[in-house]
Tab-separated table of C-alpha atoms and ligand atoms in Angstrom:
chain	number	residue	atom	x	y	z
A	1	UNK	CA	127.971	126.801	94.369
A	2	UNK	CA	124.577	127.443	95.628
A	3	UNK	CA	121.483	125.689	94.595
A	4	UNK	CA	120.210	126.122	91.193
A	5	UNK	CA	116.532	126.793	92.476
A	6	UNK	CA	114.417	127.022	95.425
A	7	UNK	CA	112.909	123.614	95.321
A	8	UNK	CA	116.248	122.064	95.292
A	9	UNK	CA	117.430	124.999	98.000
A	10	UNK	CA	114.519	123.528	100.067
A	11	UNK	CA	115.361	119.901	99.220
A	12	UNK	CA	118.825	120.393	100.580
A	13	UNK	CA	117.704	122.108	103.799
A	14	UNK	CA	115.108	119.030	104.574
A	15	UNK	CA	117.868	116.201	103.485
A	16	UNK	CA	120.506	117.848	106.200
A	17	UNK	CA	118.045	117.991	108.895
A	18	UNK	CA	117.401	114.366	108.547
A	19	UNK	CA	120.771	113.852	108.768
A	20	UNK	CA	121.332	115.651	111.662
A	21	UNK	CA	118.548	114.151	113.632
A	22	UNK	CA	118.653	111.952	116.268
A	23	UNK	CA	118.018	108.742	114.896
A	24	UNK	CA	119.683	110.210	111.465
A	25	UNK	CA	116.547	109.752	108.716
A	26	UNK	CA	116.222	110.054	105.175
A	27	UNK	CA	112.944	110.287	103.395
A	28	UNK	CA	112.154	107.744	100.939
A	29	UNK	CA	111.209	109.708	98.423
A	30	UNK	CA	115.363	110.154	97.788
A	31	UNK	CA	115.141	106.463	96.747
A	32	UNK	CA	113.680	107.362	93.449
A	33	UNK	CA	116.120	108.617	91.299
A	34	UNK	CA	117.039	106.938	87.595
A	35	UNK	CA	119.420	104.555	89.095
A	36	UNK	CA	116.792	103.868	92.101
A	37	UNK	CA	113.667	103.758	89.695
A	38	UNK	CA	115.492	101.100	87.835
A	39	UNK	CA	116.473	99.152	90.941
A	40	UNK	CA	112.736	99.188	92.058
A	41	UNK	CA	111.329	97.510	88.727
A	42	UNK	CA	113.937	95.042	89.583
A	43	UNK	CA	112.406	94.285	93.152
A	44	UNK	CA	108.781	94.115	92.251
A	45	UNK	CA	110.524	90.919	89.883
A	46	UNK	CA	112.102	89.180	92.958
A	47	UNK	CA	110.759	86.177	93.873
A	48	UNK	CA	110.755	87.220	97.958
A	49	UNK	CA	108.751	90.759	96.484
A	50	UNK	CA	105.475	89.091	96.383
A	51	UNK	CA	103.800	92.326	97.032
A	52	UNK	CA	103.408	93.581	92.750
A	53	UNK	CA	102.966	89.982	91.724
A	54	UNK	CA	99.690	89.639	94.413
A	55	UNK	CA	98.164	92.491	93.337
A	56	UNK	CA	98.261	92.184	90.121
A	57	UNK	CA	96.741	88.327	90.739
A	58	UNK	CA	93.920	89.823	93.027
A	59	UNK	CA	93.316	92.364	89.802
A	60	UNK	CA	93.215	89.820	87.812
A	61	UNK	CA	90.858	87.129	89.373
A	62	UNK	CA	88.310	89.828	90.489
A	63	UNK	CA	88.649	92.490	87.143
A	64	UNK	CA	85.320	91.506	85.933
A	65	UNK	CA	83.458	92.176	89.415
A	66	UNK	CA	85.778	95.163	89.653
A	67	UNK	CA	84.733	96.339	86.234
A	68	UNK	CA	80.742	95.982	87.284
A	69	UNK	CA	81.302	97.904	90.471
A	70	UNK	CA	83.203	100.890	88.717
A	71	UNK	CA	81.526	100.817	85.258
A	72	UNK	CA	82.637	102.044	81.503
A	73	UNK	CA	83.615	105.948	81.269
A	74	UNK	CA	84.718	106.714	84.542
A	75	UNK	CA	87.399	109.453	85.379
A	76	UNK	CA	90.755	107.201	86.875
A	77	UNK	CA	93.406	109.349	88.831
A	78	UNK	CA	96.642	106.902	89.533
A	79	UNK	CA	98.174	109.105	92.087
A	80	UNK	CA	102.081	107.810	92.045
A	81	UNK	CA	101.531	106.916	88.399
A	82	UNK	CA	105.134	105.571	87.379
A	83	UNK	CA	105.538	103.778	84.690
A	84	UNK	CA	101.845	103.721	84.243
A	85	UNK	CA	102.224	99.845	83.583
A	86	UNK	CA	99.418	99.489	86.168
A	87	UNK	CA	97.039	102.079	84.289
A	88	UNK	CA	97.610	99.669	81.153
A	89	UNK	CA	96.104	96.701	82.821
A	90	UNK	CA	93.084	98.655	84.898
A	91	UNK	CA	92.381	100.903	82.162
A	92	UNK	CA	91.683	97.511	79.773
A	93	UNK	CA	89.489	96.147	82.639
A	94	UNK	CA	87.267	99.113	83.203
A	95	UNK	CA	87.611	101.309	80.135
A	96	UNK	CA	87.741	104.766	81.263
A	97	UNK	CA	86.691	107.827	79.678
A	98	UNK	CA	89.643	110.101	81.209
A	99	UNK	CA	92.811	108.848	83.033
A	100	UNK	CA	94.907	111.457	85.259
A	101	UNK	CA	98.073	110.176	85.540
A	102	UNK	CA	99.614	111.980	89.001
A	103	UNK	CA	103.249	112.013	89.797
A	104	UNK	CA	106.343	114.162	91.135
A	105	UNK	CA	108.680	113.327	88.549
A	106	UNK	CA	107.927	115.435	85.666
A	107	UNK	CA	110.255	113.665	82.869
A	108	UNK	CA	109.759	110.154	83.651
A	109	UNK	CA	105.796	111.007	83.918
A	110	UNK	CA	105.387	112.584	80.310
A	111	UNK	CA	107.294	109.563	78.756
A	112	UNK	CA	105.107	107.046	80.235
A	113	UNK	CA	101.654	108.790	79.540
A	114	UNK	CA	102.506	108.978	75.790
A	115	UNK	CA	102.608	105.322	75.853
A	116	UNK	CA	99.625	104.974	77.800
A	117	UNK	CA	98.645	107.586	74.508
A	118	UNK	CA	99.666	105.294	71.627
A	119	UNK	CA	98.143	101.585	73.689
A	120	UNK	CA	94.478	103.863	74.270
A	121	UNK	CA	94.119	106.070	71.390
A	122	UNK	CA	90.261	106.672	72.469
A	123	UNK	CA	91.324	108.001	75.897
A	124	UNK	CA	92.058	111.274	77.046
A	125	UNK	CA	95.196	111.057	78.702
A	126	UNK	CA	96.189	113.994	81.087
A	127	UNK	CA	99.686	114.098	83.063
A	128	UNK	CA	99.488	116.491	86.285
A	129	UNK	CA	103.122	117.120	88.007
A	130	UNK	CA	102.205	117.129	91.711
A	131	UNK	CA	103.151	115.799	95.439
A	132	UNK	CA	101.125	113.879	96.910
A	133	UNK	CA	102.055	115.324	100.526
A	134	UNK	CA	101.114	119.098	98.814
A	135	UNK	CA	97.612	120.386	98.023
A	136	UNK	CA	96.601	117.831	95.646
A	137	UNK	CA	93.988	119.999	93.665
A	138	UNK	CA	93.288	119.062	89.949
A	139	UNK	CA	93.068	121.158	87.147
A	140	UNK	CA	89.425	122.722	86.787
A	141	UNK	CA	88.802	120.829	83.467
A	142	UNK	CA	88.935	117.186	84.895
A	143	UNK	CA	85.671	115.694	84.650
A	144	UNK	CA	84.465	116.033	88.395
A	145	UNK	CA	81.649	113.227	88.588
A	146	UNK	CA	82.188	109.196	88.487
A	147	UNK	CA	86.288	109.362	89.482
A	148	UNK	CA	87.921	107.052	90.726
A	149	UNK	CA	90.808	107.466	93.018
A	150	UNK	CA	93.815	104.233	91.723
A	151	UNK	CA	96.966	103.895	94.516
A	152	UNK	CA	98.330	100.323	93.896
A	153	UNK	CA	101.609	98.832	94.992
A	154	UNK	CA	100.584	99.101	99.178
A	155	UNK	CA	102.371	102.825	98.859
A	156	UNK	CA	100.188	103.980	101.325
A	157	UNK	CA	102.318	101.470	103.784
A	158	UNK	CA	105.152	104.261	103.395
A	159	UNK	CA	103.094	106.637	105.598
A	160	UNK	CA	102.434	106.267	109.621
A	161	UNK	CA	98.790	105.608	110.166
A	162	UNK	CA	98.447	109.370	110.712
A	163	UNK	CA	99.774	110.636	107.723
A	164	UNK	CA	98.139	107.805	105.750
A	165	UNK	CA	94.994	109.074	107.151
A	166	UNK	CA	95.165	112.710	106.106
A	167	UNK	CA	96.214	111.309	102.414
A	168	UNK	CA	93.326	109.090	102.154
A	169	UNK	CA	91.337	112.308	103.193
A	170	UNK	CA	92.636	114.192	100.446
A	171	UNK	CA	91.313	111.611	98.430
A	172	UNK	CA	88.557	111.190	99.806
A	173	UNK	CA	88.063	115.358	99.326
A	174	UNK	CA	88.643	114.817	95.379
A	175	UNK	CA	85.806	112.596	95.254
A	176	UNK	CA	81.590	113.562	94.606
A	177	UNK	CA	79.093	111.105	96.239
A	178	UNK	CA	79.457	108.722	93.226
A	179	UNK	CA	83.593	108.301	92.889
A	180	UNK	CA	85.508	105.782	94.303
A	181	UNK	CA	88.677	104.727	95.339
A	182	UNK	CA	90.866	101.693	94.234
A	183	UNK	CA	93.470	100.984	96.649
A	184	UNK	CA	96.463	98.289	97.285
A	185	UNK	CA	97.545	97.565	100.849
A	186	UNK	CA	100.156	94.968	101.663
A	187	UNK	CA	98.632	92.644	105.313
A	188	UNK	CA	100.374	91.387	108.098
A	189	UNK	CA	101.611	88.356	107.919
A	190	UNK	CA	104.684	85.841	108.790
A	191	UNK	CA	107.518	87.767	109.829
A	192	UNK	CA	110.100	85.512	107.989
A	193	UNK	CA	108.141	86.323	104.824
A	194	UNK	CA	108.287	89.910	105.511
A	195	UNK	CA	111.901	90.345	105.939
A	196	UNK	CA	112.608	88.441	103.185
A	197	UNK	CA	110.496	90.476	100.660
A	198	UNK	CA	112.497	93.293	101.755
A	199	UNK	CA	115.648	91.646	102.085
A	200	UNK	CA	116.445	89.175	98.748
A	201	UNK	CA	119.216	87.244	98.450
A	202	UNK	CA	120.646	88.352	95.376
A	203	UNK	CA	120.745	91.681	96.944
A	204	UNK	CA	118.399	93.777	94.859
A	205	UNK	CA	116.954	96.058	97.828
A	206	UNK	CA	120.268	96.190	99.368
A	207	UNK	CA	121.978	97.913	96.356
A	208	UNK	CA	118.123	100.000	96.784
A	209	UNK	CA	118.530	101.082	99.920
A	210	UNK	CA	122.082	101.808	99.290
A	211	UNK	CA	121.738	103.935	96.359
A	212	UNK	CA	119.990	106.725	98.324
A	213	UNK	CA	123.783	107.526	99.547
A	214	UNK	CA	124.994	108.008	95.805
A	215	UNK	CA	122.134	109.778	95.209
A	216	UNK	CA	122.520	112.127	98.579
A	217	UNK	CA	125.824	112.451	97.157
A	218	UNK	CA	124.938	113.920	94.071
A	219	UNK	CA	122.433	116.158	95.132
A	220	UNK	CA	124.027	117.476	98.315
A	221	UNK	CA	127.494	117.096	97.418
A	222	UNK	CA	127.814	114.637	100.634
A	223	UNK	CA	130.859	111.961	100.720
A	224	UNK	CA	128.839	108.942	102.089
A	225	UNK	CA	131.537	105.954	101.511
A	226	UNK	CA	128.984	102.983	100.287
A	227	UNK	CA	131.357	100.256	101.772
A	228	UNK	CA	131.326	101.955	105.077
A	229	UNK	CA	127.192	101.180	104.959
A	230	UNK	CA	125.162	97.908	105.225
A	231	UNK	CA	120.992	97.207	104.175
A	232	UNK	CA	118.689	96.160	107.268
A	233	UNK	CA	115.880	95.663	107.475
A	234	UNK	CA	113.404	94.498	110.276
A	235	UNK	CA	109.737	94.228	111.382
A	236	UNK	CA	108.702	96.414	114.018
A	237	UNK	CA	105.689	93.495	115.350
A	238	UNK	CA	104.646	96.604	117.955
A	239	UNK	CA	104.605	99.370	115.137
A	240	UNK	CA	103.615	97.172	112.226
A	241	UNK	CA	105.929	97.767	109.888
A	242	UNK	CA	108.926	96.920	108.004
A	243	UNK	CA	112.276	99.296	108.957
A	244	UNK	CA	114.767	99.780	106.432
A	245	UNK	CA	118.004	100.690	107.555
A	246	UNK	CA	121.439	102.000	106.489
A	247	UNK	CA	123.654	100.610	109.487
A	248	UNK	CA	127.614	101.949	109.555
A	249	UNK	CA	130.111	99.256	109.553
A	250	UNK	CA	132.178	101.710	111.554
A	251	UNK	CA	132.853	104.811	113.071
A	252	UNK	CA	132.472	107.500	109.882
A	253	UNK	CA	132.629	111.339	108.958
A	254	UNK	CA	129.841	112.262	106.665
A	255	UNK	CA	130.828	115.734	105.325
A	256	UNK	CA	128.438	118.153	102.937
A	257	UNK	CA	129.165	122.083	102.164
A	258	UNK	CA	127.728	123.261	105.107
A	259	UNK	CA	127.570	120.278	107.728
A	260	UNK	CA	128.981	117.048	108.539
A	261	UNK	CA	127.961	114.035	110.672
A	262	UNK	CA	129.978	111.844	112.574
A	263	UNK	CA	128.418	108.235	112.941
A	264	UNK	CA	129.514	105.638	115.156
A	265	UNK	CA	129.977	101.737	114.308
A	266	UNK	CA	126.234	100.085	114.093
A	267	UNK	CA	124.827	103.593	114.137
A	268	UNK	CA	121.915	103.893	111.602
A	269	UNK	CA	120.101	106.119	108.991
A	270	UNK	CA	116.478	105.093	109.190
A	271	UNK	CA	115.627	105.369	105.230
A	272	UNK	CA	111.893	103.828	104.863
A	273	UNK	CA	109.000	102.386	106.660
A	274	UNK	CA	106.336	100.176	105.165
A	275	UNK	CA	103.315	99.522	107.425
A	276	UNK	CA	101.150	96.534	107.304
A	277	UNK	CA	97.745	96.144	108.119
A	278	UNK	CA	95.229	93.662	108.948
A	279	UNK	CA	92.083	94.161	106.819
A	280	UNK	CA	89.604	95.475	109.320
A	281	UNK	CA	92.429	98.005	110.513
A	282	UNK	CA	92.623	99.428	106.903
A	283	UNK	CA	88.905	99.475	106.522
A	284	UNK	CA	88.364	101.314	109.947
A	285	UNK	CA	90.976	103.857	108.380
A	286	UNK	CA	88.617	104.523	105.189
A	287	UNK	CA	85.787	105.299	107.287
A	288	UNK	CA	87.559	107.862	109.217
A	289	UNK	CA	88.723	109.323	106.199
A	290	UNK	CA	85.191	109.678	104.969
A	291	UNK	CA	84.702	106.578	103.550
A	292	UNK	CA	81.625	104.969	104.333
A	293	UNK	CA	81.301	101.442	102.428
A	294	UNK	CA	83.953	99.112	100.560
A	295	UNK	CA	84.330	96.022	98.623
A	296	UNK	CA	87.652	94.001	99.736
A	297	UNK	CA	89.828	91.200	97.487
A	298	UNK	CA	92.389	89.465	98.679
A	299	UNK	CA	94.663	86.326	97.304
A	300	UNK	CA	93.924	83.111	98.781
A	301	UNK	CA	97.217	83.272	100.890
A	302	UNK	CA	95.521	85.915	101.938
A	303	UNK	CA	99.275	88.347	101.640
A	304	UNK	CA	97.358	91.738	100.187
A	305	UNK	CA	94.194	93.327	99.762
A	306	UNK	CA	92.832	95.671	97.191
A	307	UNK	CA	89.912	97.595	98.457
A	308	UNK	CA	87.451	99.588	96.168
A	309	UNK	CA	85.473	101.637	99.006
A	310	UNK	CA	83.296	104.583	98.250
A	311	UNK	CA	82.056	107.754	100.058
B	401	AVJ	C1	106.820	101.392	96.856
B	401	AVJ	C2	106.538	101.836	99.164
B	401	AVJ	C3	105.276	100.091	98.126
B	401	AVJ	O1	107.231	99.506	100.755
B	401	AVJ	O2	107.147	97.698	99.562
B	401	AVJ	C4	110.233	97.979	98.224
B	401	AVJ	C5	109.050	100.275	98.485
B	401	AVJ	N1	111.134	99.403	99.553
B	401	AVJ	N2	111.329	97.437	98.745
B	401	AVJ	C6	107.336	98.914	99.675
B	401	AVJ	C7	110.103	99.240	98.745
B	401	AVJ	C8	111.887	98.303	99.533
B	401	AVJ	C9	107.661	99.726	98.421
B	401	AVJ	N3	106.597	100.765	98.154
């Protein structure tokens, strides 16, 4: 059967490459389907999963010196938007005139801005379908003065310091003298604590990591056997970031119309990294990306930082 469009066409052609490489890798963006969407709300509940819980502490404690700094009526873009459940809480602590919600997945998108619709009646709500890895360019109508740039949830961490520079320079480009940008980033810290955040014991980012196979599966018609698989994951102390993992428990076929893969025992598929920084590393980032000033919270465990810097 081929693929029913080119997206999908294209999809398929990245997914087997990764498979075929040498390590085998799989983006994380395959992590995200319904089943995975719902496994991730679960994680940011664990108890090890500090990371949503932190943030939404340091928003908390600082909101009202966060609120000065960005002022009433400003234009709020929440690139990776979700469930918008973030927007909700920044939106009531700085009272925006227009908020772009930004995000890949079309349906899930739509459903979430209504409700951001019905909690904000006085709001003008916009939903733009986009990757954040593409163009990023706005619709012409989106107010182009006082934005502010919103990425919570340390998802820049899933990018090598590279790529997480050209991203921040794309938001940095979306930006006029006075916007701003509003960002979460998850700090290095004990590696016990790590590893645990991204390894829980009842097993919630295991059955994660896992479900990209099902998902592969599904969308390239693959035979991954989840019982031949097991989670890891690890801290790279020289990289800086957290590895996941899908190891094989032994020697496997992988077959898809059109390839196949044969893995041996303790073989892996590298599935996500998630880099973290120490503050003055992050900062140094923003000002190569064109940032030239920011304002930094942190908890007083001092686990994750949100930074509002400016242009
Ligand atoms: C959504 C990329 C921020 O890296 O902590 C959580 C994804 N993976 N547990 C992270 C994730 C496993 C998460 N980000």
């Amino acid at each position: 059967m081929p693929p029913a469009s080119p997206a999908l066409a294209a999809e398929i052609t990245e997914i087997a490459a990764g498979l075929g490489a040498a390590p085998a890798t799989i983006s994380p963006k395959y992590f995200y389907d319904a089943e995975g969407s719902v496994l991730f709300e679960r994680i940011t509940r664990l108890p090890e999963y500090y990371l949503t819980r932190t943030e939404r502490a340091i928003m908390q404690a600082h909101g009202e010196e966060i609120g000065r700094q960005v002022g009433r009526g400003a234009t709020v873009i929440e690139l990776g938007a979700g469930n918008c459940e973030k927007a909700r809480r920044l939106c009531a602590l700085i009272e925006p005139g227009c908020f772009v919600a930004v995000d890949i997945s079309a349906d899930f998108l739509h459903q979430a801005v209504d409700g951001l619709r019905d909690a904000f009646p006085a709001l003008d709500v916009r939903a733009v379908v986009a990757d954040l890895l593409g163009e990023l360019a706005l619709p012409d109508d989106i107010p182009a003065d006082r934005r502010l740039v919103f990425y919570p949830g340390s998802s820049i961490g899933n990018f090598d310091p590279p790529a997480a520079l050209a991203l921040l320079g794309r938001m940095r480009a979306l930006l006029a003298a006075d916007g701003a940008l509003l960002i979460g980033v998850d700090l290095v810290k004990d590696v016990a604590v790590l590893e645990a955040a991204y390894d829980d014991a009842a097993g919630v980012t295991a059955a994660f990591n896992l479900n990209v196979l099902t998902h592969l599966n599904r969308l390239l018609g693959a035979d991954f056997d989840l019982v031949q698989w097991r989670h890891r994951a690890l801290f790279n102390r020289e990289k800086s970031r957290i590895e996941m993992h899908l190891e094989a428990y032994a020697d496997t076929l992988v077959t898809w119309p059109g390839g196949s893969r044969h893995f041996r025992r303790g073989e892996r598929i590298h599935t996500e990294n998630s880099y973290k920084y120490r503050i003055a590393d992050f900062a140094h980032l923003l000002e190569l990306a064109g940032f030239a000033s920011c304002s930094c919270w942190t908890d007083p465990g001092h686990a994750f930082a949100v930074l509002l810097a400016r242009p």
